[in-house]
Amino acid sequence: MRNRRAWSATRTVVAGLACGVLALALPGADASAGAGRPTGAVSGAGQGQRDASTVIEWMRTAGTTIKAEAHPAPPESLIWDAYVSTAVYNAVVGIEGRFTPYKWDGRAPRTASSAAAAASAAHRVLRHHFPGAAPRLDAALTGTLAEIPDGAAEDAGVAFGKRAADHIIELRRDDGRGTSVPFPARPRPGVWRPTPPGHEPFASAWIGRVRPLLLDSPHQFRPGPPPPMRSARYARDLQEVAAYGGRTGSHRTPEQTDTARYFATLDLQGALGDHATRHGFDIAETARLYAAANTAQADAVITAWDAKLRYGTWRPVTAIREADTDGNPATRADRHWEPLLVTPAHPDYLSGHATMGGALMRMLTGVLGTSRVDLHIRSTTTGASRHYRYAHEYERDVVDARVWGGIHTRTADEVGDATGRRLAAWALRTYFRPVA
């Protein structure tokens, strides 16, 4: 038993290291490992049966599988992550209790292994959607279950995990994922059209019509329209991105350039696992953290894409090059202007990154009970890592980054951030709540 416990503890540390964690307290990190931990937290019992690192490992497996099998654009990945994490969450809290299940009332005996349930749920969802990955997924499940004592608890956990997964699979059936959604607007001043260098069509337009995970509809939190082209705010937006977002001749500082590039793509799943490990979260808290964060971000990207389809505003690269057609005397055309970053193939308003950032931070502050989110986040674009101690610091940087990258106006970012926070605040009143 002592050897098994020692191995389980080692596995938890290894899982944290793989997410970019030093197992010991880091300078500048919370001195108290429990800071920001949800109230009512308890330590996991029966390490092999209720090991929180199983959730972290399987969310990492989910990310690897999704990337290899679906080759998704970043916003699409969030929807897949939400499928897996809600199945894992239901599998765990259906045994552990502690928090309200997600759109389900399934329960299993407390004696069942919640680690086996978590692994089984993730395995089944991934295997269903990505049958080509079955050999790797089966091997991963075998490895997880080998660390859990054989017997009735393991068997019950595996069976319940499959039930939880089947519920999510059925819940998301025919949800609009991947369907063809046209963008019918004809090019004219102010309206989006394919941008250089690739001049690609509207990417992943289906996201704006997919059934949300938490919200009642994709347009539930649709904001009002962007500033009119002849307004002073529109001119200020365009002047700022032209001055600070250009590839050459920009007023950006080196630090601002680093921020723009850093936010291109982030390993947020790794950051969640890192936080859970350093703060000693148990298996239920860890499953809740992933499910809450991923569903909030998924619904944020759905909301942002709904606005993109509704308003269809042109990107800065088009607006700056064709500013002599916008009817605003305060803007000036620059036919050769290029952004620092390659412009994604969809409209400006709303910014997906900013909407997701606002939703993620508002959801985390609600789940953690503090604005001190304490996240170590690695950029998969630059390889750099940053520590965000407070939620507002992350939101500030993601808003600035998209302007400094030359791919969004500040209004698209700021309205996106506010919209994300609103939808997450609404969701927190219904989902992932502690059981009284």
Coordinates of C-alpha atoms in Angstrom, one line a residue:
M1 CA 0.0 0.0 0.0
R2 CA 2.9 2.4 0.9
N3 CA 4.5 1.8 -2.5
R4 CA 1.2 2.5 -4.3
R5 CA 0.7 5.7 -2.4
A6 CA 4.2 6.8 -3.1
W7 CA 3.7 6.1 -6.8
S8 CA 0.4 8.0 -6.8
A9 CA 2.1 11.0 -5.2
T10 CA 4.9 10.8 -7.7
R11 CA 2.4 10.6 -10.6
T12 CA 0.7 13.8 -9.4
V13 CA 4.0 15.7 -9.4
V14 CA 4.9 14.3 -12.8
A15 CA 1.5 15.4 -14.1
G16 CA 2.2 18.9 -12.8
L17 CA 5.7 19.0 -14.3
A18 CA 4.3 18.0 -17.7
C19 CA 1.9 21.0 -17.4
G20 CA 4.9 23.3 -16.8
V21 CA 4.8 23.2 -13.0
L22 CA 7.6 23.1 -10.4
A23 CA 6.3 20.8 -7.7
L24 CA 7.7 23.1 -5.0
A25 CA 6.4 26.6 -4.3
L26 CA 7.7 29.1 -6.9
P27 CA 8.9 32.6 -6.0
G28 CA 6.0 34.9 -6.6
A29 CA 3.4 32.1 -6.3
D30 CA 0.9 32.0 -3.5
A31 CA 2.6 31.2 -0.3
S32 CA -0.6 29.4 0.7
A33 CA -1.3 26.5 -1.6
G34 CA -4.9 26.8 -0.7
A35 CA -5.3 30.4 -1.7
G36 CA -8.2 30.7 -4.1
R37 CA -9.3 27.2 -3.4
P38 CA -13.1 26.6 -3.4
T39 CA -14.7 26.5 0.1
G40 CA -15.5 23.2 1.5
A41 CA -12.4 21.5 -0.2
V42 CA -11.4 18.2 1.2
S43 CA -8.4 16.1 0.4
G44 CA -8.9 13.1 -1.9
A45 CA -9.3 9.8 -0.2
G46 CA -8.0 6.4 -1.4
Q47 CA -5.3 7.9 -3.7
G48 CA -5.5 5.3 -6.5
Q49 CA -9.3 5.5 -6.5
R50 CA -9.7 9.3 -6.3
D51 CA -6.5 10.6 -7.8
A52 CA -7.0 14.1 -9.2
S53 CA -4.0 13.7 -11.6
T54 CA -6.2 11.3 -13.6
V55 CA -8.3 14.2 -14.7
I56 CA -5.3 16.2 -15.7
E57 CA -3.7 13.3 -17.6
W58 CA -6.9 12.6 -19.6
M59 CA -7.5 16.3 -20.5
R60 CA -3.9 16.3 -21.8
T61 CA -4.7 13.1 -23.7
A62 CA -7.8 14.8 -25.1
G63 CA -5.8 17.8 -26.3
T64 CA -3.3 15.5 -28.0
T65 CA -6.0 13.4 -29.6
I66 CA -8.1 16.3 -30.8
K67 CA -5.1 18.0 -32.4
A68 CA -3.9 14.8 -34.1
E69 CA -7.3 13.7 -35.4
A70 CA -9.3 16.8 -36.1
H71 CA -6.6 19.3 -36.9
P72 CA -8.9 22.0 -35.5
A73 CA -8.5 25.7 -35.6
P74 CA -8.1 27.1 -32.0
P75 CA -11.7 28.1 -31.5
E76 CA -12.9 24.6 -32.6
S77 CA -10.6 22.9 -30.1
L78 CA -12.5 24.6 -27.2
I79 CA -15.8 22.9 -28.2
W80 CA -14.1 19.5 -28.3
D81 CA -12.5 20.2 -24.9
A82 CA -15.9 21.1 -23.5
Y83 CA -17.4 17.8 -24.6
V84 CA -14.7 15.8 -22.8
S85 CA -14.5 17.9 -19.7
T86 CA -18.2 17.8 -19.1
A87 CA -18.3 14.0 -19.4
V88 CA -15.4 13.8 -17.0
Y89 CA -17.0 16.2 -14.6
N90 CA -20.3 14.3 -14.5
A91 CA -18.5 11.0 -14.0
V92 CA -16.6 12.4 -11.0
V93 CA -19.3 14.4 -9.3
G94 CA -21.8 11.6 -9.8
I95 CA -19.7 9.7 -7.4
E96 CA -18.1 12.3 -5.2
G97 CA -21.0 14.7 -4.9
R98 CA -19.8 18.2 -3.9
F99 CA -21.1 20.0 -7.0
T100 CA -24.2 19.9 -9.2
P101 CA -23.9 17.7 -12.3
Y102 CA -24.0 19.2 -15.7
K103 CA -27.5 18.7 -17.3
W104 CA -27.7 15.2 -15.7
D105 CA -28.9 13.5 -12.6
G106 CA -26.9 10.3 -12.8
R107 CA -25.4 9.0 -9.5
A108 CA -23.2 6.1 -8.6
P109 CA -22.2 4.7 -5.2
R110 CA -19.6 6.7 -3.3
T111 CA -17.5 3.5 -3.1
A112 CA -17.0 3.6 -6.9
S113 CA -13.6 4.8 -8.2
S114 CA -14.0 8.3 -9.4
A115 CA -10.6 8.1 -11.1
A116 CA -11.7 5.1 -13.1
A117 CA -14.9 6.9 -13.9
A118 CA -13.0 10.0 -15.1
A119 CA -10.7 8.0 -17.4
S120 CA -13.5 5.9 -18.7
A121 CA -15.6 8.9 -19.5
A122 CA -12.9 10.7 -21.4
H123 CA -11.9 7.6 -23.2
R124 CA -15.4 6.9 -24.4
V125 CA -16.1 10.4 -25.7
L126 CA -12.8 10.6 -27.5
R127 CA -13.1 7.1 -29.0
H128 CA -16.6 7.9 -30.2
H129 CA -15.6 11.0 -32.0
F130 CA -12.1 9.9 -33.1
P131 CA -12.3 6.1 -33.8
G132 CA -9.0 6.3 -35.7
A133 CA -7.3 7.0 -32.3
A134 CA -8.8 3.9 -30.7
P135 CA -5.5 1.9 -30.3
R136 CA -3.8 4.9 -28.5
L137 CA -6.8 5.6 -26.4
D138 CA -7.3 2.0 -25.4
A139 CA -3.6 1.8 -24.4
A140 CA -3.9 5.0 -22.3
L141 CA -7.0 3.7 -20.5
T142 CA -5.3 0.4 -19.8
G143 CA -2.4 2.3 -18.3
T144 CA -4.7 4.4 -16.0
L145 CA -6.7 1.4 -14.8
A146 CA -3.5 -0.5 -14.0
E147 CA -2.8 2.0 -11.3
I148 CA -6.2 1.5 -9.7
P149 CA -6.8 -1.6 -7.6
D150 CA -8.8 -4.3 -9.3
G151 CA -12.2 -5.0 -7.9
A152 CA -15.8 -3.7 -7.5
A153 CA -14.8 -0.1 -7.0
E154 CA -12.9 0.0 -10.3
D155 CA -15.6 -1.9 -12.2
A156 CA -18.3 0.5 -10.9
G157 CA -16.3 3.5 -11.8
V158 CA -15.6 2.3 -15.3
A159 CA -19.3 1.5 -15.9
F160 CA -20.4 4.9 -14.5
G161 CA -17.9 6.8 -16.6
K162 CA -19.3 5.1 -19.7
R163 CA -22.8 6.2 -18.7
A164 CA -21.6 9.8 -18.2
A165 CA -19.9 9.8 -21.6
D166 CA -22.9 8.4 -23.4
H167 CA -25.1 11.1 -21.9
I168 CA -22.8 13.9 -23.2
I169 CA -22.6 12.2 -26.6
E170 CA -26.3 12.0 -26.9
L171 CA -26.7 15.6 -25.5
R172 CA -24.5 17.0 -28.2
R173 CA -25.9 14.9 -31.1
D174 CA -26.9 17.1 -34.1
D175 CA -25.8 20.3 -32.3
G176 CA -24.7 22.0 -35.5
R177 CA -21.0 21.1 -35.3
G178 CA -19.4 21.3 -38.7
T179 CA -22.5 22.2 -40.7
S180 CA -22.2 24.5 -43.7
V181 CA -23.0 28.1 -42.8
P182 CA -22.8 30.7 -45.7
F183 CA -21.7 34.3 -45.3
P184 CA -24.0 36.0 -47.8
A185 CA -23.0 39.7 -47.5
R186 CA -21.6 41.2 -50.7
P187 CA -18.3 43.1 -50.3
R188 CA -18.8 46.8 -49.8
P189 CA -17.2 49.4 -47.5
G190 CA -17.3 48.1 -43.9
V191 CA -18.2 44.5 -44.8
W192 CA -15.8 41.6 -44.2
R193 CA -14.1 40.0 -47.2
P194 CA -11.2 37.4 -47.4
T195 CA -7.9 39.0 -46.3
P196 CA -4.3 38.7 -47.4
P197 CA -2.1 36.8 -47.7
G198 CA -4.3 33.7 -48.2
H199 CA -7.6 35.3 -49.0
E200 CA -9.4 32.4 -47.4
P201 CA -13.2 32.1 -47.0
F202 CA -14.9 32.6 -43.6
A203 CA -13.4 29.9 -41.4
S204 CA -15.5 27.8 -39.0
A205 CA -18.6 29.8 -39.6
W206 CA -20.6 27.0 -38.2
I207 CA -19.4 27.9 -34.7
G208 CA -21.8 30.9 -34.7
R209 CA -24.8 28.5 -35.2
V210 CA -23.8 25.6 -33.0
R211 CA -25.9 24.9 -29.9
P212 CA -24.2 26.4 -26.8
L213 CA -23.1 24.3 -23.9
L214 CA -24.5 26.7 -21.2
L215 CA -26.5 29.4 -22.9
D216 CA -30.0 29.1 -24.3
S217 CA -29.0 30.2 -27.8
P218 CA -25.9 31.6 -29.7
H219 CA -27.4 35.1 -29.7
Q220 CA -28.4 35.2 -26.0
F221 CA -25.6 37.7 -25.2
R222 CA -25.2 39.2 -28.7
P223 CA -24.1 42.8 -28.2
G224 CA -25.3 45.9 -30.1
P225 CA -23.6 46.8 -33.4
P226 CA -20.1 48.2 -33.7
P227 CA -19.5 52.0 -34.1
P228 CA -20.7 53.4 -37.4
M229 CA -18.0 54.0 -40.0
R230 CA -18.4 57.8 -39.9
S231 CA -18.2 58.0 -36.1
A232 CA -15.3 59.4 -34.1
R233 CA -14.9 56.1 -32.2
Y234 CA -14.5 54.2 -35.5
A235 CA -11.8 56.6 -36.6
R236 CA -10.0 56.3 -33.2
D237 CA -10.0 52.5 -33.5
L238 CA -8.6 52.5 -37.0
Q239 CA -6.0 55.2 -36.2
E240 CA -4.8 53.1 -33.1
V241 CA -4.5 49.8 -34.9
A242 CA -2.8 51.5 -37.9
A243 CA -0.2 53.1 -35.6
Y244 CA 0.4 50.2 -33.3
G245 CA -0.5 47.0 -35.2
G246 CA 1.6 47.4 -38.4
R247 CA 4.3 44.9 -39.3
T248 CA 6.7 47.8 -40.1
G249 CA 6.8 51.4 -38.9
S250 CA 4.8 50.7 -35.8
H251 CA 4.9 52.7 -32.5
R252 CA 4.9 49.4 -30.6
T253 CA 7.5 48.8 -27.9
P254 CA 9.4 45.4 -28.0
E255 CA 7.3 44.4 -25.0
Q256 CA 4.1 45.1 -26.8
T257 CA 5.3 43.1 -29.8
D258 CA 6.1 40.2 -27.5
T259 CA 2.6 40.4 -26.0
A260 CA 0.9 40.4 -29.4
R261 CA 2.8 37.3 -30.5
Y262 CA 2.4 35.5 -27.1
F263 CA -1.4 35.6 -27.3
A264 CA -1.6 34.0 -30.8
T265 CA -2.1 30.5 -29.2
L266 CA -2.0 29.5 -25.6
D267 CA -1.9 26.3 -23.6
L268 CA -4.8 27.0 -21.4
Q269 CA -5.5 23.4 -20.6
G270 CA -2.0 23.0 -19.3
A271 CA -2.5 26.1 -17.2
L272 CA -5.6 24.7 -15.6
G273 CA -3.9 21.4 -14.7
D274 CA -0.9 23.4 -13.3
H275 CA -3.2 25.5 -11.1
A276 CA -5.1 22.4 -9.8
T277 CA -1.8 20.6 -9.0
R278 CA -0.1 23.5 -7.2
H279 CA -3.2 24.3 -5.2
G280 CA -3.8 20.7 -4.1
F281 CA -7.3 20.4 -5.7
D282 CA -9.0 17.0 -5.2
I283 CA -10.5 15.1 -8.1
A284 CA -14.0 16.8 -7.9
E285 CA -12.5 20.3 -7.8
T286 CA -10.2 19.6 -10.7
A287 CA -12.9 18.2 -12.9
R288 CA -15.1 21.2 -12.0
L289 CA -12.2 23.6 -12.9
Y290 CA -11.8 22.1 -16.4
A291 CA -15.5 21.8 -17.1
A292 CA -16.4 25.3 -16.0
A293 CA -13.5 26.9 -17.9
N294 CA -14.0 25.0 -21.1
T295 CA -17.8 25.4 -21.3
A296 CA -17.5 29.1 -20.6
Q297 CA -14.9 29.5 -23.4
A298 CA -16.8 27.3 -25.8
D299 CA -19.9 29.4 -25.3
A300 CA -17.8 32.6 -25.6
V301 CA -16.5 31.6 -29.0
I302 CA -20.0 30.6 -30.1
T303 CA -21.2 34.1 -29.0
A304 CA -18.4 35.8 -30.8
W305 CA -18.9 33.9 -34.0
D306 CA -22.7 34.7 -33.8
A307 CA -21.8 38.4 -33.7
K308 CA -19.3 37.9 -36.6
L309 CA -22.1 36.4 -38.7
R310 CA -24.6 39.1 -37.7
Y311 CA -22.4 42.2 -38.2
G312 CA -19.7 40.9 -40.6
T313 CA -17.4 43.9 -40.1
W314 CA -14.2 44.2 -42.2
R315 CA -10.8 43.5 -40.6
P316 CA -8.3 46.3 -40.0
V317 CA -6.1 45.3 -42.9
T318 CA -9.0 45.9 -45.3
A319 CA -10.3 49.0 -43.4
I320 CA -6.9 50.7 -43.4
R321 CA -6.1 49.9 -47.1
E322 CA -9.6 51.1 -48.2
A323 CA -10.1 53.9 -45.7
D324 CA -10.8 56.3 -48.6
T325 CA -14.1 54.5 -49.1
D326 CA -15.5 54.6 -45.5
G327 CA -16.9 58.2 -45.7
N328 CA -15.0 59.2 -42.5
P329 CA -12.8 62.3 -43.0
A330 CA -10.6 61.3 -40.0
T331 CA -9.3 58.1 -41.5
R332 CA -6.6 57.8 -44.1
A333 CA -5.9 55.0 -46.6
D334 CA -2.6 53.1 -46.7
R335 CA -2.7 50.7 -49.6
H336 CA 0.5 48.9 -48.4
W337 CA -0.3 48.5 -44.7
E338 CA 0.2 45.0 -43.2
P339 CA -0.5 43.7 -39.7
L340 CA 2.1 42.2 -37.4
L341 CA 0.2 38.9 -37.3
V342 CA -1.6 37.1 -40.1
T343 CA -5.3 38.1 -40.0
P344 CA -7.6 35.1 -39.2
A345 CA -10.2 34.4 -41.8
H346 CA -13.3 35.8 -40.1
P347 CA -14.8 39.3 -39.3
D348 CA -13.5 41.7 -36.7
Y349 CA -16.4 42.2 -34.4
L350 CA -16.4 40.4 -31.9
S351 CA -12.9 39.4 -31.1
G352 CA -12.9 35.7 -30.3
H353 CA -9.8 35.9 -28.1
A354 CA -11.1 38.7 -26.0
T355 CA -14.6 37.2 -25.6
M356 CA -13.1 33.9 -24.5
G357 CA -10.7 35.8 -22.2
G358 CA -13.5 37.6 -20.4
A359 CA -15.6 34.5 -20.1
L360 CA -12.6 32.4 -18.8
M361 CA -11.6 34.9 -16.2
R362 CA -15.1 35.6 -14.9
M363 CA -15.8 31.9 -14.7
L364 CA -12.6 31.2 -12.8
T365 CA -13.1 34.0 -10.4
G366 CA -16.5 32.6 -9.6
V367 CA -15.3 29.0 -9.2
L368 CA -12.2 30.0 -7.2
G369 CA -14.0 32.6 -5.2
T370 CA -11.3 35.2 -5.8
S371 CA -9.9 37.4 -8.5
R372 CA -6.5 36.0 -7.8
V373 CA -6.5 33.3 -10.5
D374 CA -2.7 32.5 -10.3
L375 CA -2.2 31.0 -13.7
H376 CA 1.1 30.1 -15.4
I377 CA 0.3 30.1 -19.1
R378 CA 2.6 29.0 -21.9
S379 CA 2.3 30.4 -25.4
T380 CA 2.4 27.5 -27.9
T381 CA 3.4 30.1 -30.5
T382 CA 6.5 31.6 -28.9
G383 CA 7.2 29.1 -26.1
A384 CA 7.2 31.9 -23.5
S385 CA 5.4 31.5 -20.2
R386 CA 3.7 34.2 -18.2
H387 CA 2.3 34.3 -14.7
Y388 CA -1.1 36.0 -14.4
R389 CA -1.8 36.6 -10.8
Y390 CA -5.1 38.5 -11.2
A391 CA -7.9 38.1 -13.7
H392 CA -7.9 41.7 -14.8
E393 CA -4.2 41.4 -15.9
Y394 CA -5.0 38.7 -18.3
E395 CA -8.1 40.5 -19.7
R396 CA -6.1 43.7 -20.2
D397 CA -3.3 41.9 -22.1
V398 CA -5.5 39.9 -24.4
V399 CA -7.4 43.1 -25.4
D400 CA -4.2 45.0 -26.1
A401 CA -2.5 42.0 -27.8
R402 CA -5.1 41.8 -30.6
V403 CA -4.7 45.6 -31.3
W404 CA -0.9 45.4 -31.2
G405 CA -1.0 42.4 -33.5
G406 CA -3.0 44.5 -36.0
I407 CA -5.9 42.1 -36.4
H408 CA -8.6 43.6 -34.2
T409 CA -10.0 47.0 -33.3
R410 CA -10.1 47.9 -29.7
T411 CA -13.8 48.1 -29.7
A412 CA -14.1 44.5 -31.0
D413 CA -11.8 43.5 -28.1
E414 CA -13.4 45.5 -25.3
V415 CA -17.0 44.6 -26.2
G416 CA -15.9 41.0 -26.6
D417 CA -14.3 41.0 -23.1
A418 CA -17.4 42.5 -21.5
T419 CA -19.7 40.1 -23.4
G420 CA -17.6 37.1 -22.2
R421 CA -17.8 38.3 -18.6
R422 CA -21.6 38.8 -18.8
L423 CA -22.3 35.3 -20.2
A424 CA -20.0 33.6 -17.6
A425 CA -21.7 35.5 -14.8
W426 CA -25.0 34.3 -16.0
A427 CA -23.8 30.7 -16.3
L428 CA -22.4 30.7 -12.8
R429 CA -25.8 31.2 -11.4
T430 CA -26.9 27.8 -12.8
Y431 CA -23.9 25.5 -13.4
F432 CA -21.1 23.9 -11.4
R433 CA -22.5 25.1 -8.1
P434 CA -21.5 23.5 -4.8
V435 CA -24.1 21.2 -3.4
A436 CA -25.8 22.8 -0.3

